[in-house]
Coordinates of C-alpha atoms in Angstrom, one line a residue:
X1 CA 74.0 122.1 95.8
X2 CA 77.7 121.0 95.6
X3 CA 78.2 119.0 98.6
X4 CA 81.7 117.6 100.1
X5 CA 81.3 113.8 101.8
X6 CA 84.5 112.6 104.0
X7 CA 84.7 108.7 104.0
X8 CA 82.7 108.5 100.6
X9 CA 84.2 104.7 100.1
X10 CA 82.7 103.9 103.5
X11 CA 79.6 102.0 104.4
X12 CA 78.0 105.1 105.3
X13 CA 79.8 107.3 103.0
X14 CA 78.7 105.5 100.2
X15 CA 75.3 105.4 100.7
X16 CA 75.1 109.6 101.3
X17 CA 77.0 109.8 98.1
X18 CA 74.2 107.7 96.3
X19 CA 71.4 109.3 98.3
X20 CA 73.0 113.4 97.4
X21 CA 73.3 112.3 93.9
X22 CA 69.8 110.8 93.7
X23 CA 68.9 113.9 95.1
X24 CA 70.0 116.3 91.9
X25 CA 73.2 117.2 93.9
X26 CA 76.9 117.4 92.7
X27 CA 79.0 115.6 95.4
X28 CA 83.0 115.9 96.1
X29 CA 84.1 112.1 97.3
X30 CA 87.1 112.0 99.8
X31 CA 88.5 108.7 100.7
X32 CA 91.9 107.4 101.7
X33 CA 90.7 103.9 102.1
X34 CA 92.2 102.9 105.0
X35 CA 88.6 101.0 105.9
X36 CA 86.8 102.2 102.7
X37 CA 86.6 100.2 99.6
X38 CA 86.8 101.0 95.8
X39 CA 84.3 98.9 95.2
X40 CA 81.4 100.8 97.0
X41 CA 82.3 104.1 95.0
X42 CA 82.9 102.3 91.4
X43 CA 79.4 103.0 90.9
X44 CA 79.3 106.3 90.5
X45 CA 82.5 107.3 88.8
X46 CA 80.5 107.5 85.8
X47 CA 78.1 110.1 86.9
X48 CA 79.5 113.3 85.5
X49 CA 78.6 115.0 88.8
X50 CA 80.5 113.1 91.1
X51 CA 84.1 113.8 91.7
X52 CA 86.9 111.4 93.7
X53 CA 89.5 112.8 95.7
X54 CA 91.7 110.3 97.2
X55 CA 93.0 111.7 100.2
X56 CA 93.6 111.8 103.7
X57 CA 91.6 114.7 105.6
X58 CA 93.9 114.7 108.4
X59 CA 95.8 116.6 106.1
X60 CA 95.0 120.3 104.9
X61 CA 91.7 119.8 102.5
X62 CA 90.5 122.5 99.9
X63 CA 88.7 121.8 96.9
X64 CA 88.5 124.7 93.7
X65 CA 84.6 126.5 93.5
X66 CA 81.8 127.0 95.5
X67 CA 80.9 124.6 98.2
X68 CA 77.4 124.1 100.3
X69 CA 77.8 121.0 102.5
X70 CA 80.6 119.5 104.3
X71 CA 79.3 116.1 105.5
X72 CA 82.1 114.5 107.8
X73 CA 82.2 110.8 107.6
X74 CA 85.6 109.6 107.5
X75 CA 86.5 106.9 110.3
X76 CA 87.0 103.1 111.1
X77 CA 84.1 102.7 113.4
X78 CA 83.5 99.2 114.1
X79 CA 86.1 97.9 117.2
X80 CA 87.8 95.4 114.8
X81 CA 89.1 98.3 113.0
X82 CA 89.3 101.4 116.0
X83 CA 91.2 98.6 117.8
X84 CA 94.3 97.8 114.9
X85 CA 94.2 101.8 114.4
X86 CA 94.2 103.6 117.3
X87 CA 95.8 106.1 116.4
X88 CA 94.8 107.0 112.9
X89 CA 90.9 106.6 114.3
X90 CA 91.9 109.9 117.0
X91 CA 93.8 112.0 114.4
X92 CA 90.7 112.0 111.9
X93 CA 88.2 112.6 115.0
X94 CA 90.5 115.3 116.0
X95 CA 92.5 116.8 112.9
X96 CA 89.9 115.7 110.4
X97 CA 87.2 117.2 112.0
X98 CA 89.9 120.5 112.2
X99 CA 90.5 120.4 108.8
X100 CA 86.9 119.5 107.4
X101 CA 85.8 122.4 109.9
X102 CA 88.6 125.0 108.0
X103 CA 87.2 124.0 104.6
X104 CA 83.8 124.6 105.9
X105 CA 84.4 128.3 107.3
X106 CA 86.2 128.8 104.0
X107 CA 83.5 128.3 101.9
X108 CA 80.6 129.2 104.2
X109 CA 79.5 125.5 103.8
X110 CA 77.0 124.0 106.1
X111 CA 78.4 121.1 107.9
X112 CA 77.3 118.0 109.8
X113 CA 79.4 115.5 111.7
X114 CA 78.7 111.9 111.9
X115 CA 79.2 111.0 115.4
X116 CA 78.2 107.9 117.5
X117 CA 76.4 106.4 120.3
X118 CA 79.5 105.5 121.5
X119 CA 79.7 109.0 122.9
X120 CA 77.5 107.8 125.7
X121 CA 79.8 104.7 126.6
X122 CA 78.3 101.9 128.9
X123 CA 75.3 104.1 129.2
X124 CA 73.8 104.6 133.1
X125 CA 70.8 106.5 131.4
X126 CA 68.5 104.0 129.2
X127 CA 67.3 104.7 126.7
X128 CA 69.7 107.5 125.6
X129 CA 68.5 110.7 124.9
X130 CA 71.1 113.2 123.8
X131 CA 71.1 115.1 127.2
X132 CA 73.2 112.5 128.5
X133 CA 76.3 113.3 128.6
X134 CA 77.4 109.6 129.3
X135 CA 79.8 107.0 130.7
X136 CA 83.3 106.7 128.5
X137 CA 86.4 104.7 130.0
X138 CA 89.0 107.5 128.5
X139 CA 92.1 105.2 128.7
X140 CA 90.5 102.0 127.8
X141 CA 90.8 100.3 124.4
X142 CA 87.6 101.4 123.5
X143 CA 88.4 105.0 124.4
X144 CA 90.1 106.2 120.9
X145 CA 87.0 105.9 119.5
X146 CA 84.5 107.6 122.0
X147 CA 86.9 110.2 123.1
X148 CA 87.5 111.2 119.1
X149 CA 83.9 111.6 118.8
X150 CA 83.4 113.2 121.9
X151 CA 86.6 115.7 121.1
X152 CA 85.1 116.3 117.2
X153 CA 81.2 117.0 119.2
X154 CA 83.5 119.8 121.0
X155 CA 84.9 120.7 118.2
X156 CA 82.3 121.4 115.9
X157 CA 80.5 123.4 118.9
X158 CA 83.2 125.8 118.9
X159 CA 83.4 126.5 115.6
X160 CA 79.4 127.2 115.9
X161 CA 79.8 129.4 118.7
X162 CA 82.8 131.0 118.1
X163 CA 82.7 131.4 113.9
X164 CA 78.4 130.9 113.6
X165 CA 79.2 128.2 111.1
X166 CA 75.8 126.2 110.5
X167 CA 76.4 122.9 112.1
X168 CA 74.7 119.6 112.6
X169 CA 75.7 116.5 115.0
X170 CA 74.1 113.1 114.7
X171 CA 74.6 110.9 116.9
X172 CA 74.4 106.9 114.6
X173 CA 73.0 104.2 116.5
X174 CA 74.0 100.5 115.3
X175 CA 73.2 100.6 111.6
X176 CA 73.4 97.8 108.8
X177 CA 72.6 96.7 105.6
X178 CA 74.5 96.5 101.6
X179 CA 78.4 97.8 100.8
X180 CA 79.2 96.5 104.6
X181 CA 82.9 95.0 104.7
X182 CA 83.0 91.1 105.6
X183 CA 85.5 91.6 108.0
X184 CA 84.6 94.4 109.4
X185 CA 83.7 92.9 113.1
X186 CA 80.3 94.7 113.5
X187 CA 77.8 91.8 115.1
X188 CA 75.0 91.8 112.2
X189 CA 77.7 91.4 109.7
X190 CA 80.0 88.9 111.7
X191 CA 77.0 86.5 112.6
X192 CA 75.2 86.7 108.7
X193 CA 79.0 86.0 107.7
X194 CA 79.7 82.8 109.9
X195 CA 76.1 81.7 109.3
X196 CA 76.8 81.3 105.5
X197 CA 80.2 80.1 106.0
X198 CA 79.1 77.6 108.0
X199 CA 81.2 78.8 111.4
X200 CA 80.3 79.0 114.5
X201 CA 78.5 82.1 115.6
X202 CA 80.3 84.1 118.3
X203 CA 78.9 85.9 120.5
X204 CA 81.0 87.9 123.7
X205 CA 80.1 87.6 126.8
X206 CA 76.6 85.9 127.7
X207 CA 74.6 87.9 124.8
X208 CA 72.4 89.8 127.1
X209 CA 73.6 92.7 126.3
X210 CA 71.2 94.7 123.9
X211 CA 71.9 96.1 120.7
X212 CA 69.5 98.7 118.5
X213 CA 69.8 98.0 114.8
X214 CA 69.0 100.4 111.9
X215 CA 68.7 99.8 108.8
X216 CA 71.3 102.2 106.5
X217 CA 68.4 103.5 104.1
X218 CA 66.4 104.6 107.3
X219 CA 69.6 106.1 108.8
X220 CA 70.5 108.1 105.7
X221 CA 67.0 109.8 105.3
X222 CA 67.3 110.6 109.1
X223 CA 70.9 112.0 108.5
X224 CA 69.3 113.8 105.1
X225 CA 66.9 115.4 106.8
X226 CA 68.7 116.4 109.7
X227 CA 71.0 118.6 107.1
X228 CA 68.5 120.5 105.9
X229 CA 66.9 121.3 109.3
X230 CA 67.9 124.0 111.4
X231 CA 68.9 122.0 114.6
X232 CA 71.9 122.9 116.0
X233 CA 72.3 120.3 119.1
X234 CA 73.3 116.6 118.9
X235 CA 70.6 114.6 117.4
X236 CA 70.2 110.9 117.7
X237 CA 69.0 109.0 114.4
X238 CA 68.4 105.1 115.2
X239 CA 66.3 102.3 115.6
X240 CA 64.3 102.0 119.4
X241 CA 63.9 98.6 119.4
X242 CA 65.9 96.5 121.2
X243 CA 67.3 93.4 121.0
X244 CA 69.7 91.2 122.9
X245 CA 72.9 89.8 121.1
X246 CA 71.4 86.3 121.5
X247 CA 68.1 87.3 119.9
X248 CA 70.0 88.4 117.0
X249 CA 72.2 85.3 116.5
X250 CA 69.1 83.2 116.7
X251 CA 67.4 85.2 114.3
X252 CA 70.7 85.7 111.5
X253 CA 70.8 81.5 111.9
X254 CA 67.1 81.2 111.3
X255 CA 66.9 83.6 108.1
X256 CA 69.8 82.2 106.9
X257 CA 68.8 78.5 107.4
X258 CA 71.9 77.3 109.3
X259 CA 72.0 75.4 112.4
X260 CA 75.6 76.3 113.4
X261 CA 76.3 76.6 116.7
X262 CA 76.7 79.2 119.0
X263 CA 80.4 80.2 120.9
X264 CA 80.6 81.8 123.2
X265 CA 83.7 84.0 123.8
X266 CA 84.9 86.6 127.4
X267 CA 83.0 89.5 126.9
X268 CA 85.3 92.6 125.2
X269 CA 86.4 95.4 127.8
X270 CA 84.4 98.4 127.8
X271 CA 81.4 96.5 126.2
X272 CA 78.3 98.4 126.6
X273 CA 75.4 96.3 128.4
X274 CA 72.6 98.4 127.1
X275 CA 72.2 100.5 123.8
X276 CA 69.0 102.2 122.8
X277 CA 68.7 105.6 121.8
X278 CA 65.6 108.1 122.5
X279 CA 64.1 109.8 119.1
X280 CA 62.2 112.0 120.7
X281 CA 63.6 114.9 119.1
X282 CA 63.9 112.9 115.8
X283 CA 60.6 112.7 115.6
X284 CA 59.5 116.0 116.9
X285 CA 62.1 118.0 115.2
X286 CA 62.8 116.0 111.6
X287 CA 59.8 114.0 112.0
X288 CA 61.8 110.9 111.1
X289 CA 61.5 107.4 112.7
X290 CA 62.7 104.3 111.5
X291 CA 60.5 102.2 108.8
X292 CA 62.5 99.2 108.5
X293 CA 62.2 96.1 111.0
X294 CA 65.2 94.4 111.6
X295 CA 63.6 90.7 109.7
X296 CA 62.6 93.0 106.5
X297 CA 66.6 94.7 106.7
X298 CA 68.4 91.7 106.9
X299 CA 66.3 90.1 104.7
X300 CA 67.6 92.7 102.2
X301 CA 71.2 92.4 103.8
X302 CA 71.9 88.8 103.4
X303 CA 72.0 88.2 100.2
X304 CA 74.4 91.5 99.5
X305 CA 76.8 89.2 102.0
X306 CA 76.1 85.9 99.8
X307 CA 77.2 87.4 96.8
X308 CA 80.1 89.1 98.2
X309 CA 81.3 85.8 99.7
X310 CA 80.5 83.9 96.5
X311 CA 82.7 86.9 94.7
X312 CA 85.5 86.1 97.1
X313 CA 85.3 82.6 96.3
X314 CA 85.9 83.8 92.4
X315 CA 88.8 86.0 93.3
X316 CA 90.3 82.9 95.9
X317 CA 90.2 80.6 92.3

């Protein structure tokens, strides 16, 4: 198959990129790195079937030759970067979903959108399950990025319904794990971050608010197989066990063999108190859960993070 990944420079991206080409695949990369990096696609510019396009999709996207998969994955998605771009993070849930969508029913591509638990805001319902049609603050800070999700869901339902393009939502619960930015302001990667640099762990709010955390190789087989089903609905692909923000910081500081201390901050508006999604239908309808535990992931996180710190050091002098 030749298969077209949005945010290949991403987190995410980068690791469906790996996984497609793994897989026998030829892949189209599309990036603008505004929160991708160079470094987490360098790997594969070498493979002769891989192919970079540096671009943004919010503008009109068409590649030459056949295509079978649109896999849309372009977007800040952590609140440290949703927050400092707004508005860049609703024009790619809305026109880069548009476009993506165009190049899709142009090409007869099967496509899947990457959307987010953040569609069900500070959830009423816990655990999740994807009936929920949840609890977003439009107009708060947090809003650009639920409501682009929730607008791109929409989106790609219409374009099902209305042009029978083969579609597939899934709905990414907190994930982690290699190729994640140091300052990209998710809580696994700030707390392993200050742990190893010695700071202060902060944590906002009282840390009783729960957290599920996957690790990104479990996430990308759920998202793999999801593709290749025939489910047309909003799936959820995440980890069910929960954990408080506290447990997590007291477990980063214990693998990583620091005794800083623990801040604590005013909790960030719009915070969601719970987070847990139901896999019910993962498991009945891809027959995917999550292998990982979170010790065993960020025992194969952390020392990605030390050696990105220590190659920061280098480039500092």
């Amino acid at each position: 198959m030749r298969v077209l990944i949005t945010g290949a420079a991403g987190f995410l991206g980068s690791h469906l990129v790996e996984r497609f080409l793994a897989d026998g695949h030829d892949v189209i990369g599309v990036d603008n790195f505004l929160t991708g990096r160079p470094e987490n696609i360098a790997p594969f510019l070498g493979n002769s079937r891989f192919t970079f396009l540096h671009h943004d999709v919010t503008q009109f996207l068409y590649v030459e030759g056949p295509l079978d998969g649109v896999l849309h994955f372009a977007s800040p998605a952590s609140p440290a970067d949703y927050l400092r771009l707004p508005i860049q993070t609703l024009k790619v849930g809305s026109l880069g979903t548009h476009k993506t969508l165009g190049l899709a029913k142009a090409k007869g591509a099967r496509y899947l959108l990457a959307s987010t638990s953040e569609v069900y805001g500070d959830p009423q319902v816990h655990p999740q399950p994807e009936t929920y049609w949840g609890h977003v603050n439009p107009v708060g800070l947090r809003g650009v990025y639920d409501e682009a999700k929730r607008f791109a869901e929409a989106m790609v339902m219409a374009y099902h319904r209305v042009h029978g393009l083969e579609t597939r939502i899934v709905r990414i619960f907190n994930t982690y794990g290699p190729r994640m930015r140091l300052d990209d302001g998710r809580v696994v990667s700030n707390f392993i971050v200050q742990a190893l640099r010695g700071e202060p762990l902060t944590v906002y709010g009282d840390g009783r608010q729960t957290r599920s955390f996957c690790y990104v190789d479990d996430l990308v087989e759920g998202i793999v197989r999801l593709f290749w089903s025939e489910r047309v609905e909003p799936t959820n692909v995440g980890n069910p066990v929960e954990f408080t923000v506290l447990e997590l910081a007291e477990l980063v500081r214990a693998m990583t063999g620091s005794s800083v201390p623990i801040e604590f901050r005013p909790p960030a508006p719009d915070d969601p108190h719970v987070r847990r999604p139901d896999i019910e239908v993962a498991r009945r309808v891809l027959g995917w859960e999550p292998r990982v535990s979170l010790r065993e992931g960020l025992e194969r996180t952390i020392p990605y993070f030390r050696r990105e710190l220590e190659r920061q050091r280098r480039v500092a002098g």
